[in-house]
Structure formats: structure tokens, C-alpha cells
Short mmCIF file of C-alpha atoms in Angstrom, two decimals:
data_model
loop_
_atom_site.label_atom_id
_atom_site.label_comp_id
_atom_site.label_asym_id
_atom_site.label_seq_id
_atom_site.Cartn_x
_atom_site.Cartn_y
_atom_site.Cartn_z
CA UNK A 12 0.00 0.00 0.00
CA UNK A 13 2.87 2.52 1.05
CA UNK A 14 4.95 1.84 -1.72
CA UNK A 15 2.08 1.43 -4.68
CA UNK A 16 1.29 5.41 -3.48
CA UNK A 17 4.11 6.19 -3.89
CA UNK A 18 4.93 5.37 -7.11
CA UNK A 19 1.65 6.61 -7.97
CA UNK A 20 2.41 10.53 -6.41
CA UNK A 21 5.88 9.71 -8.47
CA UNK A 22 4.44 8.84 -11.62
CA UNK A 23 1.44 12.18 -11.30
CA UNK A 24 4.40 14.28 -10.00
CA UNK A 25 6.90 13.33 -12.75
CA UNK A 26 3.40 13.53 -15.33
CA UNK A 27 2.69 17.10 -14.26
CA UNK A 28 6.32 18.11 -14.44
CA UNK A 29 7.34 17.41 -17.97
CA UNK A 30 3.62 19.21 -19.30
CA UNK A 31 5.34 22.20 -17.72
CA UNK A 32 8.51 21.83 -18.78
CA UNK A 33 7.15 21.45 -22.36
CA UNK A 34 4.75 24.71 -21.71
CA UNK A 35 8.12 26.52 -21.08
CA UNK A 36 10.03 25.09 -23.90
CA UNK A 37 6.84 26.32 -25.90
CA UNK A 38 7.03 29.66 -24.34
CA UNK A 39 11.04 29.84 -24.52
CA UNK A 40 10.81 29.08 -27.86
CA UNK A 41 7.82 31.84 -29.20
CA UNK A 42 10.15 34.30 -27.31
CA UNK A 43 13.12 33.48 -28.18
CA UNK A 44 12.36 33.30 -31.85
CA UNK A 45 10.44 36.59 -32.07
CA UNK A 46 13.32 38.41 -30.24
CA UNK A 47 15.15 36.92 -32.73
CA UNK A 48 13.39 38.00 -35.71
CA UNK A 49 12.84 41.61 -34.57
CA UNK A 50 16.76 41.66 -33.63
CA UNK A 51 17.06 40.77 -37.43
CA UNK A 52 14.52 43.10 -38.59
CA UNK A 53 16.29 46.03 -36.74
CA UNK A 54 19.68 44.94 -38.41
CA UNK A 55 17.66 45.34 -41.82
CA UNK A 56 16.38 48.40 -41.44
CA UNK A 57 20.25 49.42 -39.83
CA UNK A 58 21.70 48.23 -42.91
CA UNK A 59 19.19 49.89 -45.36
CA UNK A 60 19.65 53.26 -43.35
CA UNK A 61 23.35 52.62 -43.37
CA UNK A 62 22.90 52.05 -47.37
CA UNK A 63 20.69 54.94 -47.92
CA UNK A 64 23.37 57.23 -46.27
CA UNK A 65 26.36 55.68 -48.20
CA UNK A 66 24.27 56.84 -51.15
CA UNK A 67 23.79 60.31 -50.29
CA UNK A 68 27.44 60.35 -49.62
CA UNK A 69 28.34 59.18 -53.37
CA UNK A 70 25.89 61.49 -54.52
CA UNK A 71 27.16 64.53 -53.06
CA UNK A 72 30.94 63.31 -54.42
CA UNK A 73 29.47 61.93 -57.99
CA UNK A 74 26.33 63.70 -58.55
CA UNK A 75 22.69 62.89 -58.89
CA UNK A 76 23.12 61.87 -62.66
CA UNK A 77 19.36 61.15 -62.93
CA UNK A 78 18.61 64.82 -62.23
CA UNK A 79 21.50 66.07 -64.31
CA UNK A 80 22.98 67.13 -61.04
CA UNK A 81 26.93 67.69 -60.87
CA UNK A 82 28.61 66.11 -57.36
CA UNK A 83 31.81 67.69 -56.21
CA UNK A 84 34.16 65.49 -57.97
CA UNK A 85 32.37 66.88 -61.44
CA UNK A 86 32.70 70.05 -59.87
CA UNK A 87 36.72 69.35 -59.22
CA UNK A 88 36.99 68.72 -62.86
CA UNK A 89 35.73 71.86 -63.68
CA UNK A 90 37.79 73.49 -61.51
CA UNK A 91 40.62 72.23 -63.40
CA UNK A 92 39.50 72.64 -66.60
CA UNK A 93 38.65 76.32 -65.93
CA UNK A 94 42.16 76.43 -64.47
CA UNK A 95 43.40 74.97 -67.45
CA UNK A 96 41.60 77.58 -69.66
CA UNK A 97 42.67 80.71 -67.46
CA UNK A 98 46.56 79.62 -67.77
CA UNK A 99 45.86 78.82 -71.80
CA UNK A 100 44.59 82.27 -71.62
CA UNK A 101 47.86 83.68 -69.78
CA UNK A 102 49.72 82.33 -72.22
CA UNK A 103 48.10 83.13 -75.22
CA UNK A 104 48.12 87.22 -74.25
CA UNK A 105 51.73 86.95 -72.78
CA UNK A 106 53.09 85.60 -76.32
CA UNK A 107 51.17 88.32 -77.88
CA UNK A 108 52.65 90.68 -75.65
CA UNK A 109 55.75 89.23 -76.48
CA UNK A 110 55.35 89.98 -79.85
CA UNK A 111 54.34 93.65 -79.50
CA UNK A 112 57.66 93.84 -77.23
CA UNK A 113 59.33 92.43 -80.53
CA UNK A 114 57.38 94.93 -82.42
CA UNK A 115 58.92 97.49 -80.10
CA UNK A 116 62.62 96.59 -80.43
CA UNK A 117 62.23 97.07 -84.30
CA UNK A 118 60.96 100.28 -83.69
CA UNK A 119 63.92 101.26 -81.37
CA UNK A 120 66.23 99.77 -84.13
CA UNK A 121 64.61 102.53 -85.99
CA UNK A 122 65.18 105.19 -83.46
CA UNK A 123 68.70 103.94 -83.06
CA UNK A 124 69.24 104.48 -86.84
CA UNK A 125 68.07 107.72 -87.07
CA UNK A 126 69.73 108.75 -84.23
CA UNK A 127 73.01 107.69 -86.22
CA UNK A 128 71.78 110.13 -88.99
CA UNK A 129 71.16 113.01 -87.31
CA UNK A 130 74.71 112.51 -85.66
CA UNK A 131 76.23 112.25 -88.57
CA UNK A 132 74.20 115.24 -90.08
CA UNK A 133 75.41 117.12 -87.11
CA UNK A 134 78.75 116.14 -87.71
CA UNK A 135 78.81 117.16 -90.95
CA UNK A 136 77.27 120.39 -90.14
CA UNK A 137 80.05 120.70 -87.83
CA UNK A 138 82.42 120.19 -90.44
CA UNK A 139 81.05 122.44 -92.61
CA UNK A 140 81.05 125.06 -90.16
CA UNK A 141 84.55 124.95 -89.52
CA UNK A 142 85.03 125.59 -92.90
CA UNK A 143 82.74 128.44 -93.34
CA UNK A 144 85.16 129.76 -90.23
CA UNK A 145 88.42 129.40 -91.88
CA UNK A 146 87.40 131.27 -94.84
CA UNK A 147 85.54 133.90 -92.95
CA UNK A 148 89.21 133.82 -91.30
CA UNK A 149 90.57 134.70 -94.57
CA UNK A 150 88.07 137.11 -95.89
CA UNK A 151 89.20 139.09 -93.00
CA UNK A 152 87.10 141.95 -91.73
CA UNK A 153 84.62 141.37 -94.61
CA UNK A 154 84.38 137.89 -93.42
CA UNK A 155 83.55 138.84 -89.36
CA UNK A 156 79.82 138.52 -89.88
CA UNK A 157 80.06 135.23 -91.64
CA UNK A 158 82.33 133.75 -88.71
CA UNK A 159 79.77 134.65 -86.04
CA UNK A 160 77.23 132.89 -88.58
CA UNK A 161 79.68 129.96 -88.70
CA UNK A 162 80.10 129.59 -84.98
CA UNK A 163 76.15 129.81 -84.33
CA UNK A 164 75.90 126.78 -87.15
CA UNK A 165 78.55 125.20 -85.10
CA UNK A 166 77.14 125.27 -81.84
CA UNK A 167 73.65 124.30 -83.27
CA UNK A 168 75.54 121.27 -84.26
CA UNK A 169 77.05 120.87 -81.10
CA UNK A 170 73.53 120.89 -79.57
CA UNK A 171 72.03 118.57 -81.80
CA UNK A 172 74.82 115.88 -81.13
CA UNK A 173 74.46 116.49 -77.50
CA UNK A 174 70.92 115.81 -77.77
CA UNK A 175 71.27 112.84 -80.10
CA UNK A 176 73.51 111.43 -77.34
CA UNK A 177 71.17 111.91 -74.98
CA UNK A 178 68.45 110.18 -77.08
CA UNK A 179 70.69 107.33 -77.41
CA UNK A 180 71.07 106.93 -73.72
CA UNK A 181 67.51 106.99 -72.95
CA UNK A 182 66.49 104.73 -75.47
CA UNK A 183 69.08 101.80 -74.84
CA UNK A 184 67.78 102.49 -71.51
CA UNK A 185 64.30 101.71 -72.34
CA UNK A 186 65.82 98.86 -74.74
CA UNK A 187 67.34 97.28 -71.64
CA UNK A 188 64.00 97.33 -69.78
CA UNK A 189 62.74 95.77 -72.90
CA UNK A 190 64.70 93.24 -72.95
CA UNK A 191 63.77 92.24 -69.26
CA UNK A 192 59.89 93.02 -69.65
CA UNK A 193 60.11 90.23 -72.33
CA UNK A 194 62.30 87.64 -70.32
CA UNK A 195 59.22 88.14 -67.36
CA UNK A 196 56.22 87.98 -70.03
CA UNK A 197 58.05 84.71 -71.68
CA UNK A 198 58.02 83.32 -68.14
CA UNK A 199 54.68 84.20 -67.80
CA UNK A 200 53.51 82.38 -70.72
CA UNK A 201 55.44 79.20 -69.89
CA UNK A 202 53.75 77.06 -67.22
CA UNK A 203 54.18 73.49 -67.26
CA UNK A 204 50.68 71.38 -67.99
CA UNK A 205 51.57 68.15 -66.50
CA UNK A 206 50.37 69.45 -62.95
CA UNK A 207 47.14 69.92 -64.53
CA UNK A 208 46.99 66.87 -66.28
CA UNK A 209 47.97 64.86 -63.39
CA UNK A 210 45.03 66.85 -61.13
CA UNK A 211 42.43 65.37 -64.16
CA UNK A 212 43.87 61.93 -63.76
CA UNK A 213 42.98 61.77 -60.15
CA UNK A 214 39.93 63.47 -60.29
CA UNK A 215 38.81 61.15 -63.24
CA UNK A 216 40.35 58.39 -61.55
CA UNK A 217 38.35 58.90 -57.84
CA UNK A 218 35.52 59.20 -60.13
CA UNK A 219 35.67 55.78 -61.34
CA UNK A 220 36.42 54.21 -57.81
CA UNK A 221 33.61 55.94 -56.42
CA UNK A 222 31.39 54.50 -59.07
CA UNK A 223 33.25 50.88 -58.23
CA UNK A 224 32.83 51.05 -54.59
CA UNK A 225 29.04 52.10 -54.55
CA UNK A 226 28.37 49.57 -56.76
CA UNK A 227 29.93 46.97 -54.73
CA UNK A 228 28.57 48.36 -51.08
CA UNK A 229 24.80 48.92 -52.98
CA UNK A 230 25.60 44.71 -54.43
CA UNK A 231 26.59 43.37 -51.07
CA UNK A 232 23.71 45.45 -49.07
CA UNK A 233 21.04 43.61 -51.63
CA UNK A 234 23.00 40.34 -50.42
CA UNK A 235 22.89 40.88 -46.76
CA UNK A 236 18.94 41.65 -46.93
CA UNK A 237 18.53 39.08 -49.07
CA UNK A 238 20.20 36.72 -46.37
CA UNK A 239 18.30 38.58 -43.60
CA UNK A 240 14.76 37.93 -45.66
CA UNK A 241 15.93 34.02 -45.86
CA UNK A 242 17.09 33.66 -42.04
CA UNK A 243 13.41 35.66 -41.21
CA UNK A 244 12.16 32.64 -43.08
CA UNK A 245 14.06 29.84 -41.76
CA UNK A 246 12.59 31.14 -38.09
CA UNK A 247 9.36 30.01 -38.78
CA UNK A 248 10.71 26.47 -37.46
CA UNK A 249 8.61 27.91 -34.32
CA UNK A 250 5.09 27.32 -35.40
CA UNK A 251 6.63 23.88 -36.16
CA UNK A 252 7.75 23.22 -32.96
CA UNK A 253 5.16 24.78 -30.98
CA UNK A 254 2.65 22.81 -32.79
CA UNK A 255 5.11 19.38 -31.66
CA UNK A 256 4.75 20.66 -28.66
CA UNK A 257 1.00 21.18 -28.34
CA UNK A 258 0.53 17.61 -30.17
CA UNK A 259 3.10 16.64 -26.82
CA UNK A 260 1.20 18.07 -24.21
CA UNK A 261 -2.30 16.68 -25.71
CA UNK A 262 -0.44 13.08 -25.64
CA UNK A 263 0.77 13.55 -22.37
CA UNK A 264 -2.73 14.98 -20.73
CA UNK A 265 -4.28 11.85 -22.78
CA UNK A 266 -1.94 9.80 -20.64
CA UNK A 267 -2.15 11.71 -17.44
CA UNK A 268 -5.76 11.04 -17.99
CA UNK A 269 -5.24 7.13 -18.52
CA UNK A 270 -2.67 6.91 -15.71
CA UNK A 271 -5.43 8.60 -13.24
CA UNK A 272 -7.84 6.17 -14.28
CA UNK A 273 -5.74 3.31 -13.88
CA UNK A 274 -4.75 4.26 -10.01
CA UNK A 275 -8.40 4.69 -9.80
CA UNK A 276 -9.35 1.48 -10.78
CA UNK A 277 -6.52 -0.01 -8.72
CA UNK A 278 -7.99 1.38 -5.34
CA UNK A 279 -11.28 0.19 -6.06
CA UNK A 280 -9.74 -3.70 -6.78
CA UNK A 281 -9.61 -5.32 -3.69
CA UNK A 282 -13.00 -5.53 -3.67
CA UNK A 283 -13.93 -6.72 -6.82
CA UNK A 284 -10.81 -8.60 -7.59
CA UNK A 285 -10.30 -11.97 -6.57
CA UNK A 286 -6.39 -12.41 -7.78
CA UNK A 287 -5.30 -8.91 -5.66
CA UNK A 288 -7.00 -9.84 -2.95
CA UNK A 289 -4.37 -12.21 -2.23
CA UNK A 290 -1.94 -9.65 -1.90
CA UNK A 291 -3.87 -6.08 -0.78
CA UNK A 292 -0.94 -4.46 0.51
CA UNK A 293 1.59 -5.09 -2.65
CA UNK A 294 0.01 -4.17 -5.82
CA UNK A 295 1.53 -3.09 -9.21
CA UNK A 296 5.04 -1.71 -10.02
CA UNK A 297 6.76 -5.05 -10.34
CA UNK A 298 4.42 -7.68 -10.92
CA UNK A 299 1.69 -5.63 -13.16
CA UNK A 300 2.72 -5.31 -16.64
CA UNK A 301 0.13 -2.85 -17.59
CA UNK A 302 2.04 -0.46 -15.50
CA UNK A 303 4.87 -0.86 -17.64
CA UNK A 304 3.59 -0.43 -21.10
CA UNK A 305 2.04 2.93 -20.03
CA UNK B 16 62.89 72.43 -83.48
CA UNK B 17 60.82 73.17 -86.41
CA UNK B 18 60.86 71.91 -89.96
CA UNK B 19 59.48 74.10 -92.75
CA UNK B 20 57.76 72.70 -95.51
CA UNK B 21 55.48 74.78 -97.72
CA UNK B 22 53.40 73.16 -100.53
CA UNK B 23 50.57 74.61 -102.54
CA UNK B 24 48.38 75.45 -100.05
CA UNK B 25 49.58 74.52 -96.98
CA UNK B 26 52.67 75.14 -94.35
CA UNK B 27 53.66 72.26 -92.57
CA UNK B 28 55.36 73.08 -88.75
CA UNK B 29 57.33 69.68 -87.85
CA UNK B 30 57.94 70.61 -83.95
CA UNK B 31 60.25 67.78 -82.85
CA UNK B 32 61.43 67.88 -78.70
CA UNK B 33 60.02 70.24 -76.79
CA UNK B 34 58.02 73.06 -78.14
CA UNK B 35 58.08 75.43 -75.51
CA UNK B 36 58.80 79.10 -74.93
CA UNK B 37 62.53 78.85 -76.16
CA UNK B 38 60.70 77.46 -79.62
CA UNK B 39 59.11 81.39 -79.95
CA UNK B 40 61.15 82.65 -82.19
CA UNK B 41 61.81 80.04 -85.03
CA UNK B 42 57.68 79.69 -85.22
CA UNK B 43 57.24 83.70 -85.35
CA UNK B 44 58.90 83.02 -88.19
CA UNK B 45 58.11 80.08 -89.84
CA UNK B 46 54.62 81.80 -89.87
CA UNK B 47 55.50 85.47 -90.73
CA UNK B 48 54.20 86.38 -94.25
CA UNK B 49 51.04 85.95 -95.66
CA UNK B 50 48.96 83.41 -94.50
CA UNK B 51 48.54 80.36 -96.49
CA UNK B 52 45.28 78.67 -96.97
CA UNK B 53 45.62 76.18 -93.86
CA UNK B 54 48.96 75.70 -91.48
CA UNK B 55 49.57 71.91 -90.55
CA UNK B 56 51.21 71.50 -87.34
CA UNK B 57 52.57 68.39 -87.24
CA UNK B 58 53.55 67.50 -83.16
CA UNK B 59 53.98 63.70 -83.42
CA UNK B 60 57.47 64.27 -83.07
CA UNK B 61 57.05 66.50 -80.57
CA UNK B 62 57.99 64.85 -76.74
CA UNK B 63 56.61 67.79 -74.67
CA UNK B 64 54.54 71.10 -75.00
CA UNK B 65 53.72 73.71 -71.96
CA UNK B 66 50.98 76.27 -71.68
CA UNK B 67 53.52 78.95 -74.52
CA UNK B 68 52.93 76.65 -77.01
CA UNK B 69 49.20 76.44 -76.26
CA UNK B 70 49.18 80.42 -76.33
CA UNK B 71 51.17 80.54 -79.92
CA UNK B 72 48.65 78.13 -81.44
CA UNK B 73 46.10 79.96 -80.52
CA UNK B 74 48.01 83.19 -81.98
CA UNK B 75 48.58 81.35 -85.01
CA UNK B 76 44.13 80.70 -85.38
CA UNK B 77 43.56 84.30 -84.55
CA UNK B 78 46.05 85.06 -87.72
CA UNK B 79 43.98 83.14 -89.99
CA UNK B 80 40.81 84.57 -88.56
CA UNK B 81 39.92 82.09 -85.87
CA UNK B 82 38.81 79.72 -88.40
CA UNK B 83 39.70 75.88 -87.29
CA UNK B 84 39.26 74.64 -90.22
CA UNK B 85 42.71 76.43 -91.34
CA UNK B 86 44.89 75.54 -88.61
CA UNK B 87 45.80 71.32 -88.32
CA UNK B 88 47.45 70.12 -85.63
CA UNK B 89 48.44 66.31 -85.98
CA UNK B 90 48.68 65.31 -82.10
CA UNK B 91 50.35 62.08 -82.05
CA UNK B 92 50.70 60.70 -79.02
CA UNK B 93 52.01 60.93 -75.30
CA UNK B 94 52.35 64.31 -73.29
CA UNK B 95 50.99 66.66 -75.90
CA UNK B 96 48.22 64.70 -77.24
CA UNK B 97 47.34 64.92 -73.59
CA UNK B 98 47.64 68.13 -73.25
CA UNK B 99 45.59 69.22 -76.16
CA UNK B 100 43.03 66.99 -74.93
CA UNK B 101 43.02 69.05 -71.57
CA UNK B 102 42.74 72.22 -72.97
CA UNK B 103 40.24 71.22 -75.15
CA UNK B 104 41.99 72.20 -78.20
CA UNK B 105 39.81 69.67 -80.62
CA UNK B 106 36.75 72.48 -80.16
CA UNK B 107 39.57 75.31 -81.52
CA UNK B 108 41.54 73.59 -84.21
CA UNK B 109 41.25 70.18 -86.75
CA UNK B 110 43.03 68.32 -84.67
CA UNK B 111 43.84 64.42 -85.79
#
């Protein structure tokens, strides 16, 4: 009798315990797979805000193409190709200003060679009125006028070479400052274009990656939702377990419910049963099969 | 340096080395006189050109009346095909 209840309290206790364990593996598993798929829904919408900001971020550098926009790095370019024009401009108006210097210096030549003339007029004027003086000199007191006319011609010359000379100074002065206008407008014009060019190259050339990289980030964030989407899916296993669950717990309440009945029927026996009666006080666990197949 | 040749119609510039400032003079005269109906400037010889040769080609359009169908400039390759490219000298001149 003692030990037959007890087995029976074991066998309800140990009945009772695994439906609630299997309620809480139900309920572990519901929660634990919906944390699971919001956690992955947040990392979705993460990676899709993280994507639409990557974006923005090409299309400030690139451009929003679709909209004819122009991005900085289209802006860069024309940065550099205005540069480019500006210097082709410098140079263009510094060779012609080279050539008007040019233009200049064959106009001094000119100066210079009628500078020569007049001092050779003037020298011939002196010349001429050093001879008017010696034969004033002989005339002799007939002659006096003449001489002073001589000496006025003379110094006239004199003046006119004096001048000439100081012509010629000034303008080899200004033919000297010629000379170095032109060196500083030829330096002007020359500016070397490979700076320039090499600027383009990496503008072009950041261009490019930036159209490579977006389209490998915008490629591997389609993957990673993709994958999300898919391991969203693969959670559904709950419904599958929680309904092997459910289908567990029925089972077990169906054999609760037979086990109950049995221990039931067992008290009530020794009355109606002639082959327990024998033995009142020792009934199932070892001898009763029944008990075993349950 | 530059080789002269004049034909019918046209004066052909052969610029071989570099055409830079220091180049000025011999092409002021090479294309002094009259102008011919179309200058050929031939560069594929030409290793190097800076922003002074840029300016004296577009000197040498203005001559014949900014027309760019009367200045050809045969770009070759390398540095100064480059550099015409930059400068966007195919809008200005005939340039093959």
C-alpha cells in the first residue's frame, strides 16, 4: 500500500512536471524566436539606413546623374578645366605681348638708326662750319659777320649731337627694360601642364572608384537583406515546434488522464478482484505489466 | 625644333622635342608672311609642349581669322596629345 502510493504521487508528479517543462520550452521558444526576428529586422532596417546614407554620400561626391545634377568630384573637374583655360589664356596674351615687345625693339632699331643720322648730319654740319670759319678767317674783316654765322651753325651742331647722345642713352635704356619686360612675359607664358593633367587623372580616376565602390557596397547590401529575408524565413521552425509541442502536451494529458484512471481502478480492486485480494498491501510496479507499457 | 615645308596650299610646322617658350622665335617666323590657306602643325614628333605653345597656337588661329578649319594640328601621341586633350583644343583647331 505505502509503496504502490508512492509510485503513484511519483508517476502524477513526474506527469505534471514534464507538461510544464514542455509549456516553457513552448514559451522559450515563441520568445526566443520573435526576439530573434525583430533583432534581425532592426539589423535590416540598420543596414538599409546605413545604405541609404552611403548613397547620399556618393551622390554629393558623384552627382545625382538622374537629375542632371553635378557632385563635387564633377565640380573638381571643372575646376581644373577652368584652371586649365585661365593659364591657356595667360599664355596666349603673354606671347602676344611678347610679340608687340618684338614689335617694339624694331621700332627702337629705328630710333637707333636715325639717331646715327642726325649725328652724322650734325657732324657734318660741324664740319662744314669749320670751314665756313676758316674762310671767314681769310676774308678778314669782310668775313667777321660770316664767322659769327659759322660759330652759331657750329654750336647748333654741337647741340644737336648732344641731344642725339642723350636720345641714345635713354632709349638703350628703355631697350634694356625691354629686354627684361620680355624675359618676365616669356616666363609668364610658360607654365608646365603636366600638374594639370595629373590633377584630371585623379579626379577622373576617384571618379571611377567611387562608381566601383558604390556599386559593390549597394551589391553586397542587396546580399545581406537578401540573407536577412531568408534567415526571417528559416525562423518560422517555431510554429513547427510549438505545434510538436501542443501535439506533446495533448499526448501527455491523454496519458495523465489514462494513468489517473488506472490508479483509480486499482484502489477500487480489492474488492472486486479476486487475484489482488491475495496480496492487498503489494500491488503493481513489479508484478503488473500494464504499468509498464504505459 | 621646327621643320618648314610649304606646298601649294599649306605650311607644314614639324615641332620635334620640346616646343616650348625657347621654340618662340623660329615659329614667329616660320609663320611670318602671308597666310597660307591652312597651317599643318605636325607635333607627333614633338615629346613635350607647356601652356607657350598652347598660347602661340592659338596666336597662329587668330592670324587666320579664328577659323579651325585652317589651322591642323596632328597630335600624335604621349604628353601633348594629352595636353591638347586638356585644354580642349579639338573644339579650336582640326586636330587628328
Amino acid at each position: 500500500m505505502n509503496s504502490s502510493e508512492t509510485l503513484s504521487q511519483l508517476v502524477g508528479q513526474t506527469l505534471t512536471g514534464v507538461a510544464e517543462d514542455l509549456s516553457v520550452a513552448r514559451l522559450a521558444v515563441r520568445d526566443g524566436v520573435a526576439r530573434l526576428t525583430s533583432n534581425f529586422y532592426e539589423f535590416r532596417e540598420r543596414l538599409k539606413l546605413q545604405g541609404e546614407e552611403l548613397h547620399a554620400v556618393a551622390r554629393t561626391l558623384e552627382g545625382d546623374k538622374a537629375n542632371g545634377g553635378t557632385g563635387f568630384i564633377q565640380d573638381m573637374n571643372g575646376i581644373v578645366s577652368r584652371f586649365v583655360e585661365d593659364l591657356v589664356m595667360v599664355s596666349a596674351s603673354s606671347v602676344r605681348l611678347v610679340q608687340r615687345v618684338d614689335e617694339m625693339g624694331l621700332d627702337i632699331e629705328q630710333v637707333m638708326r636715325n639717331l646715327g643720322r642726325i649725328e652724322s648730319l650734325a657732324s657734318e654740319t660741324r664740319f662744314i662750319a669749320l670751314n665756313a670759319r676758316i674762310e671767314a678767317h681769310r676774308a678778314g674783316e669782310v668775313g667777321m659777320t660770316f664767322r659769327v654765322v659759322a660759330d652759331e651753325v657750329k654750336s647748333l651742331a654741337d647741340d644737336a649731337s648732344s641731344f642725339s647722345a642723350q636720345i641714345r642713352g635713354l632709349v638703350e635704356r628703355t631697350e634694356g627694360r625691354l629686354f627684361e619686360s620680355r624675359l618676365t612675359v616669356g616666363k609668364l607664358a610658360s607654365h608646365d601642364m603636366n600638374g594639370a593633367l595629373e590633377a584630371q587623372r585623379q579626379v577622373l580616376s576617384a571618379l571611377e572608384q567611387l562608381g566601383a565602390t558604390n556599386a559593390r557596397v549597394s551589391g553586397s547590401l542587396v546580399e545581406v537583406e537578401k540573407q536577412v529575408t531568408e534567415t526571417v524565413r528559416a525562423l518560422q521552425f517555431e510554429d513547427m515546434v510549438t505545434q510538436l509541442l501542443d501535439a506533446a502536451s495533448r499526448r501527455l494529458e491523454a496519458v495523465r488522464a489514462l494513468w489517473l484512471e488506472w490508479v483509480a481502478h486499482a484502489a477500487a480492486a480489492p474488492a472486486s478482484n479476486p487475484h489482488v485480494d491475495d496480496a492487498p498491501t503489494a500491488p503493481p510496479a513489479d508484478d503488473n505489466p500494464a504499468e509498464r507499457t504505459i | 625644333m621646327i621643320n618648314v615645308h610649304r606646298d601649294n596650299d599649306a605650311l607644314t610646322l614639324r615641332i620635334s622635342g620640346k616646343f616650348n617658350f625657347s621654340c618662340y622665335k623660329e615659329f614667329q617666323d616660320a609663320v611670318a608672311g602671308p597666310a597660307p590657306a591652312r597651317y599643318v602643325v605636325d607635333l607627333s614628333k614633338a615629346e613635350y609642349i607647356d601652356s607657350s605653345a598652347l598660347g602661340m597656337l592659338l596666336l597662329l588661329r587668330e592670324k587666320v581669322g579664328d577659323d579651325a578649319g585652317r589651322v591642323v594640328i596632328r597630335s600624335g601621341a604621349g604628353q601633348p596629345s594629352e595636353v591638347l586633350k586638356l585644354a580642349n583644343f579639338q573644339r579650336l583647331f582640326t586636330v587628328n
